[in-house]
Amino acid sequence: MEVLVEYLAKGFMVMLMISLPCVLVAAAIGLVVGILQAVTQVQEQTIAAAPKIIAVFLTIIILGMWYIKILTEFVIEGTAVAFNVIPHNQEYVLDSNYYKYTRPFTNEMYDKIDGSQKDLKEIMKNPGKLPWVDKADKNLYGPTRKGANPTPNFIERNKMMGR
């Protein structure tokens, strides 16, 4: 757990190192332009925005390779942590035979056929006929009604009822 928290802190530091130069340049240009506007009494919004945009763009161009280097090192370190450190730490890894005795999605993996269906070939011979559907549920098996308050169809109703 400490490895993940430490890596998260390093991620915040990388984020600050990349954003701080751009923010400082924008603040400095804004201060200079604000002073010049106060002295000349020209209060135009585009005069303040254009130099900031240009200065931040130039900062990204000048420091772009340094940004790429920092991000590349961060990704390489994260990959090393993900594939070398965490798998060897016993707190995060499941046993190799974990799914031998537990089957979390067993109910979802098999169709619920009640046994009256003999063979898949019989289903293929009679397309559109569902022999395992009870006659009482047959009218419920269809598309849902559209509208302000739709009712669930057969599959949705069975999931809600826990069948």
Rosetta silent file (secondary structure, phi, psi, omega in degrees, C-alpha in Angstrom):
SEQUENCE: MEVLVEYLAKGFMVMLMISLPCVLVAAAIGLVVGILQAVTQVQEQTIAAAPKIIAVFLTIIILGMWYIKILTEFVIEGTAVAFNVIPHNQEYVLDSNYYKYTRPFTNEMYDKIDGSQKDLKEIMKNPGKLPWVDKADKNLYGPTRKGANPTPNFIERNKMMGR
SCORE:     score description
SCORE:     0.000 S_00000001
   1 L     0.000  -35.881 -179.138    0.000    0.000    0.000 S_00000001
   2 H   -64.819  -32.819 -179.661    2.863    2.369    0.763 S_00000001
   3 H   -63.847  -42.769 -178.870    4.206    1.894   -2.766 S_00000001
   4 H   -68.307  -39.701  178.190    0.939    3.052   -4.298 S_00000001
   5 H   -66.177  -40.633  178.494    0.645    6.078   -1.996 S_00000001
   6 H   -64.894  -40.189  178.973    4.254    7.011   -2.732 S_00000001
   7 H   -68.748  -35.105  175.622    3.649    6.689   -6.474 S_00000001
   8 H   -63.841  -42.428  177.565    0.499    8.820   -6.179 S_00000001
   9 H   -63.313  -39.514  177.527    2.527   11.523   -4.387 S_00000001
  10 H   -64.607  -35.261  176.655    5.133   11.360   -7.146 S_00000001
  11 H   -63.821  -40.194  176.092    2.332   11.812   -9.681 S_00000001
  12 H   -65.234  -38.016  178.577    1.186   14.980   -7.936 S_00000001
  13 H   -65.967  -40.165  176.806    4.761   16.259   -7.932 S_00000001
  14 H   -63.126  -41.445  178.901    5.095   15.580  -11.673 S_00000001
  15 H   -62.187  -42.559  178.284    1.826   17.406  -12.254 S_00000001
  16 H   -66.896  -41.434 -179.864    3.073   20.406  -10.276 S_00000001
  17 H   -63.608  -32.947 -179.764    6.467   20.423  -12.033 S_00000001
  18 H   -79.853  -38.625 -175.172    4.775   20.487  -15.428 S_00000001
  19 H   -86.080  -25.904 -174.297    2.106   23.069  -14.644 S_00000001
  20 H   -60.947  -45.202  178.619    4.079   25.435  -12.390 S_00000001
  21 H   -59.795  -41.334 -179.717    6.232   27.106  -15.101 S_00000001
  22 H   -65.960  -40.628  179.737    3.181   27.845  -17.261 S_00000001
  23 H   -66.767  -42.751  179.451    1.216   29.231  -14.309 S_00000001
  24 H   -64.935  -40.995  178.118    4.119   31.418  -13.162 S_00000001
  25 H   -64.383  -43.035  179.513    4.678   32.813  -16.673 S_00000001
  26 H   -64.143  -39.484  179.154    0.956   33.563  -17.037 S_00000001
  27 H   -67.514  -41.774  179.971    0.886   35.275  -13.633 S_00000001
  28 H   -65.275  -44.882  178.047    4.001   37.348  -14.385 S_00000001
  29 H   -64.192  -39.496  177.683    2.702   38.452  -17.789 S_00000001
  30 H   -63.255  -39.331  178.028   -0.680   39.254  -16.246 S_00000001
  31 H   -65.086  -45.677 -179.699    0.984   41.394  -13.575 S_00000001
  32 H   -64.022  -45.802  179.731    3.077   43.301  -16.119 S_00000001
  33 H   -65.893  -37.918  177.264    0.137   43.846  -18.454 S_00000001
  34 H   -62.562  -42.223  177.119   -2.060   44.878  -15.523 S_00000001
  35 H   -63.592  -43.532  178.984    0.493   47.488  -14.421 S_00000001
  36 H   -64.328  -36.764  177.998    0.784   48.792  -18.000 S_00000001
  37 H   -69.686  -35.429  178.418   -2.993   49.010  -18.310 S_00000001
  38 H   -68.627  -38.218 -179.704   -3.253   50.882  -15.017 S_00000001
  39 H   -69.140  -44.994 -176.395   -0.571   53.365  -16.100 S_00000001
  40 H   -87.140  -10.128 -179.006   -2.037   53.979  -19.566 S_00000001
  41 L    59.924   32.566  174.240   -5.685   53.664  -18.409 S_00000001
  42 L  -102.475  111.604 -176.764   -6.479   51.342  -21.312 S_00000001
  43 L  -108.751   72.945  178.208   -8.856   48.685  -19.972 S_00000001
  44 L  -110.386  128.878 -175.488   -9.177   46.249  -22.864 S_00000001
  45 H   -68.980  -35.323 -177.905   -9.622   42.546  -22.044 S_00000001
  46 H   -69.928  -26.337  177.512   -7.951   41.236  -25.203 S_00000001
  47 H   -66.439  -33.406  179.456   -4.772   43.173  -24.423 S_00000001
  48 H   -79.373  -34.035 -173.766   -4.420   41.183  -21.194 S_00000001
  49 H   -80.597  -40.344 -174.493   -5.320   37.761  -22.678 S_00000001
  50 H   -61.637  -47.105  178.990   -3.236   37.714  -25.875 S_00000001
  51 H   -64.360  -33.551  177.396    0.224   38.114  -24.250 S_00000001
  52 H   -64.213  -45.276 -179.287   -0.605   35.444  -21.663 S_00000001
  53 H   -61.984  -45.406 -179.716   -1.624   32.958  -24.348 S_00000001
  54 H   -64.633  -43.786 -178.586    1.500   33.647  -26.398 S_00000001
  55 H   -65.489  -41.480  178.550    3.805   33.454  -23.357 S_00000001
  56 H   -67.365  -38.708  177.063    2.306   30.167  -22.122 S_00000001
  57 H   -62.357  -44.490  177.363    2.526   28.730  -25.629 S_00000001
  58 H   -65.108  -36.164  177.038    6.210   29.717  -25.861 S_00000001
  59 H   -63.273  -42.113  178.103    6.830   28.226  -22.405 S_00000001
  60 H   -65.412  -39.747  178.547    5.346   24.925  -23.539 S_00000001
  61 H   -65.406  -45.083 -177.170    7.466   24.980  -26.701 S_00000001
  62 H   -68.003  -44.387 -176.158   10.680   25.809  -24.814 S_00000001
  63 H   -95.283    9.604 -175.186   10.136   23.347  -21.955 S_00000001
  64 H   -60.203  -43.099 -179.540    8.364   20.688  -24.044 S_00000001
  65 H   -66.632  -36.303  176.774   11.282   18.257  -24.207 S_00000001
  66 H   -65.424  -40.061  176.916   11.781   18.537  -20.442 S_00000001
  67 H   -61.487  -44.588 -179.722    8.059   17.816  -19.952 S_00000001
  68 H   -63.126  -39.970  179.347    8.310   14.758  -22.202 S_00000001
  69 H   -63.512  -44.844  179.415   11.366   13.527  -20.291 S_00000001
  70 H   -62.371  -46.212 -179.174    9.593   13.892  -16.919 S_00000001
  71 H   -66.814  -37.160  178.213    6.451   12.140  -18.161 S_00000001
  72 H   -64.184  -44.892  177.896    8.459    9.350  -19.809 S_00000001
  73 H   -62.400  -38.553  179.457   10.372    8.680  -16.602 S_00000001
  74 H   -64.945  -42.729 -179.753    7.093    8.704  -14.648 S_00000001
  75 H   -68.399  -40.974  178.988    5.462    6.194  -17.016 S_00000001
  76 H   -63.967  -42.602  177.853    8.533    3.924  -17.010 S_00000001
  77 H   -65.609  -39.789  177.918    8.639    3.980  -13.218 S_00000001
  78 H   -64.630  -38.320  177.042    4.904    3.309  -13.032 S_00000001
  79 H   -65.805  -40.805  177.927    5.253    0.368  -15.401 S_00000001
  80 H   -63.855  -40.332  178.148    8.104   -1.012  -13.305 S_00000001
  81 H   -65.676  -42.992 -176.207    6.012   -0.672  -10.147 S_00000001
  82 H   -67.949  -35.928 -174.266    2.991   -2.288  -11.801 S_00000001
  83 H  -104.808  -15.774 -178.284    4.836   -5.275  -13.268 S_00000001
  84 H  -114.372  -40.402 -174.491    7.788   -5.809  -10.931 S_00000001
  85 H   -86.025  -52.995 -174.108    6.979   -4.498   -7.460 S_00000001
  86 H   -64.875  -42.423  178.411    3.263   -5.123   -6.959 S_00000001
  87 H   -62.846  -25.110  179.710    3.187   -8.739   -8.265 S_00000001
  88 H   -88.559   -5.910  178.409    5.952   -9.678   -5.809 S_00000001
  89 L   -91.214  123.277 -173.358    4.136   -8.097   -2.881 S_00000001
  90 L   -68.905  -18.154 -177.365    1.924  -10.688   -1.183 S_00000001
  91 L   -72.362  -26.855 -172.962   -0.693   -8.147   -0.073 S_00000001
  92 L  -103.230   -9.526 -169.210   -1.885   -7.410   -3.603 S_00000001
  93 L  -107.155  135.665  173.747   -1.648  -10.785   -5.328 S_00000001
  94 L   -81.683  155.389  176.071   -4.215  -13.583   -5.379 S_00000001
  95 L   -62.869  155.952 -179.427   -3.048  -17.175   -5.125 S_00000001
  96 L   -67.148  -26.746  178.962   -2.456  -18.971   -8.402 S_00000001
  97 L  -104.744   30.342 -177.597   -5.255  -21.441   -7.597 S_00000001
  98 H   -61.182  -43.465 -177.561   -7.720  -18.807   -6.344 S_00000001
  99 H   -84.894    2.825  176.792  -10.347  -19.651   -8.970 S_00000001
 100 H   -69.699  -37.101 -176.967   -9.898  -23.405   -8.461 S_00000001
 101 H  -108.051  -12.988  178.254  -12.208  -23.372   -5.435 S_00000001
 102 L  -121.004  137.573  178.035  -14.196  -20.189   -6.053 S_00000001
 103 L  -129.937   92.816 -171.840  -16.273  -19.474   -9.104 S_00000001
 104 L   -69.789  -26.862 -174.970  -17.611  -15.933   -8.804 S_00000001
 105 L  -115.761   34.444 -176.440  -19.579  -15.840  -12.070 S_00000001
 106 H   -62.644  -44.368 -177.001  -20.954  -19.387  -12.152 S_00000001
 107 H   -66.551  -30.709 -178.492  -24.596  -18.344  -12.356 S_00000001
 108 H   -81.382  -16.260 -172.749  -23.980  -15.955  -15.221 S_00000001
 109 H   -85.802  -19.904 -175.456  -22.006  -18.477  -17.277 S_00000001
 110 L  -116.347  145.585  174.986  -24.729  -21.061  -17.814 S_00000001
 111 L   -74.314  148.671 -179.931  -28.148  -20.816  -19.417 S_00000001
 112 L   -94.574   82.320  177.228  -31.072  -21.573  -17.171 S_00000001
 113 L  -104.752  132.791 -172.392  -32.722  -24.446  -19.048 S_00000001
 114 L   -79.845    1.110  177.016  -35.029  -26.578  -16.932 S_00000001
 115 L   102.062  -10.744  179.197  -34.093  -29.879  -18.591 S_00000001
 116 L   -74.575  -18.313  178.367  -37.087  -30.277  -20.886 S_00000001
 117 L   -83.922  120.514 -174.415  -34.868  -29.340  -23.828 S_00000001
 118 L   -81.779  -43.482 -168.266  -33.155  -32.486  -25.061 S_00000001
 119 L  -150.799  154.394  176.507  -30.683  -31.303  -27.592 S_00000001
 120 H   -69.471  -29.427  179.033  -29.283  -28.232  -29.308 S_00000001
 121 H   -63.610  -35.680  178.856  -30.194  -29.773  -32.658 S_00000001
 122 H   -66.087  -37.077  176.341  -33.866  -29.689  -31.677 S_00000001
 123 H   -64.657  -40.668 -178.694  -33.579  -25.973  -30.959 S_00000001
 124 H   -69.061  -29.885  177.723  -31.971  -25.447  -34.344 S_00000001
 125 H   -71.436  -31.470 -176.330  -34.769  -27.399  -36.072 S_00000001
 126 L  -117.030   73.468 -178.896  -37.457  -25.256  -34.443 S_00000001
 127 L   -69.168  142.358  178.381  -36.254  -21.650  -34.605 S_00000001
 128 L    90.036  -15.346  179.031  -38.372  -19.158  -32.720 S_00000001
 129 L   -96.605  130.952 -179.882  -39.884  -21.772  -30.423 S_00000001
 130 L  -113.862   90.793 -174.137  -38.758  -21.652  -26.830 S_00000001
 131 L   -70.127  -18.565 -177.421  -39.770  -24.976  -25.283 S_00000001
 132 L   -89.787   -2.021  178.160  -38.303  -24.200  -21.872 S_00000001
 133 L   -83.941  130.201  177.234  -40.432  -21.091  -21.328 S_00000001
 134 L   -65.907  149.463 -179.508  -43.442  -21.707  -19.124 S_00000001
 135 H   -62.968  -31.568 -179.743  -46.801  -21.003  -20.704 S_00000001
 136 H   -71.331  -31.922 -179.464  -47.589  -18.493  -17.931 S_00000001
 137 H   -87.953   -7.752 -174.279  -44.399  -16.561  -18.618 S_00000001
 138 H   -62.368  -37.356  179.553  -44.754  -16.684  -22.400 S_00000001
 139 L   -72.872  -19.100  177.862  -46.833  -13.497  -22.549 S_00000001
 140 L   -83.414  -15.363 -174.839  -44.224  -11.697  -20.447 S_00000001
 141 L   -87.057   96.503 -178.921  -41.422  -12.608  -22.859 S_00000001
 142 L  -175.022 -175.980 -179.150  -41.252   -9.719  -25.277 S_00000001
 143 L   -69.599  154.146  179.660  -40.027   -6.197  -25.751 S_00000001
 144 L   -74.423  153.560  176.413  -40.525   -3.687  -23.004 S_00000001
 145 L   -76.392  140.664  177.263  -43.201   -1.075  -23.306 S_00000001
 146 L   -94.948  147.856  178.265  -41.954    2.367  -24.158 S_00000001
 147 L   152.002 -166.277 -176.493  -43.301    5.386  -22.400 S_00000001
 148 L   -70.083  -35.402 -178.089  -43.058    7.463  -19.268 S_00000001
 149 L  -130.250   78.518 -176.373  -43.239    4.464  -16.912 S_00000001
 150 L   -73.189  151.283  176.313  -41.982    1.353  -18.779 S_00000001
 151 L   -98.549  152.966  179.792  -42.348   -2.108  -17.315 S_00000001
 152 L   -73.784  151.909  177.123  -39.481   -4.605  -17.298 S_00000001
 153 L   -83.716 -170.700 -174.525  -39.435   -7.456  -19.791 S_00000001
 154 H   -60.350  -46.246 -177.011  -39.117  -11.174  -18.951 S_00000001
 155 H   -68.223  -44.805  178.935  -35.342  -11.181  -18.432 S_00000001
 156 H   -63.736  -40.596 -179.607  -35.303   -7.991  -16.376 S_00000001
 157 H   -65.261  -40.425  178.047  -38.223   -9.197  -14.244 S_00000001
 158 H   -64.736  -38.515  177.618  -36.479  -12.536  -13.534 S_00000001
 159 H   -65.269  -38.348  179.901  -33.328  -10.740  -12.460 S_00000001
 160 H   -70.414  -35.661 -178.763  -35.326   -8.517  -10.117 S_00000001
 161 H   -82.222   -9.344  178.032  -37.233  -11.466   -8.676 S_00000001
 162 L    79.618   26.008  179.234  -34.049  -13.470   -8.212 S_00000001
 163 L   -85.534    0.000    0.000  -35.034  -16.380  -10.470 S_00000001
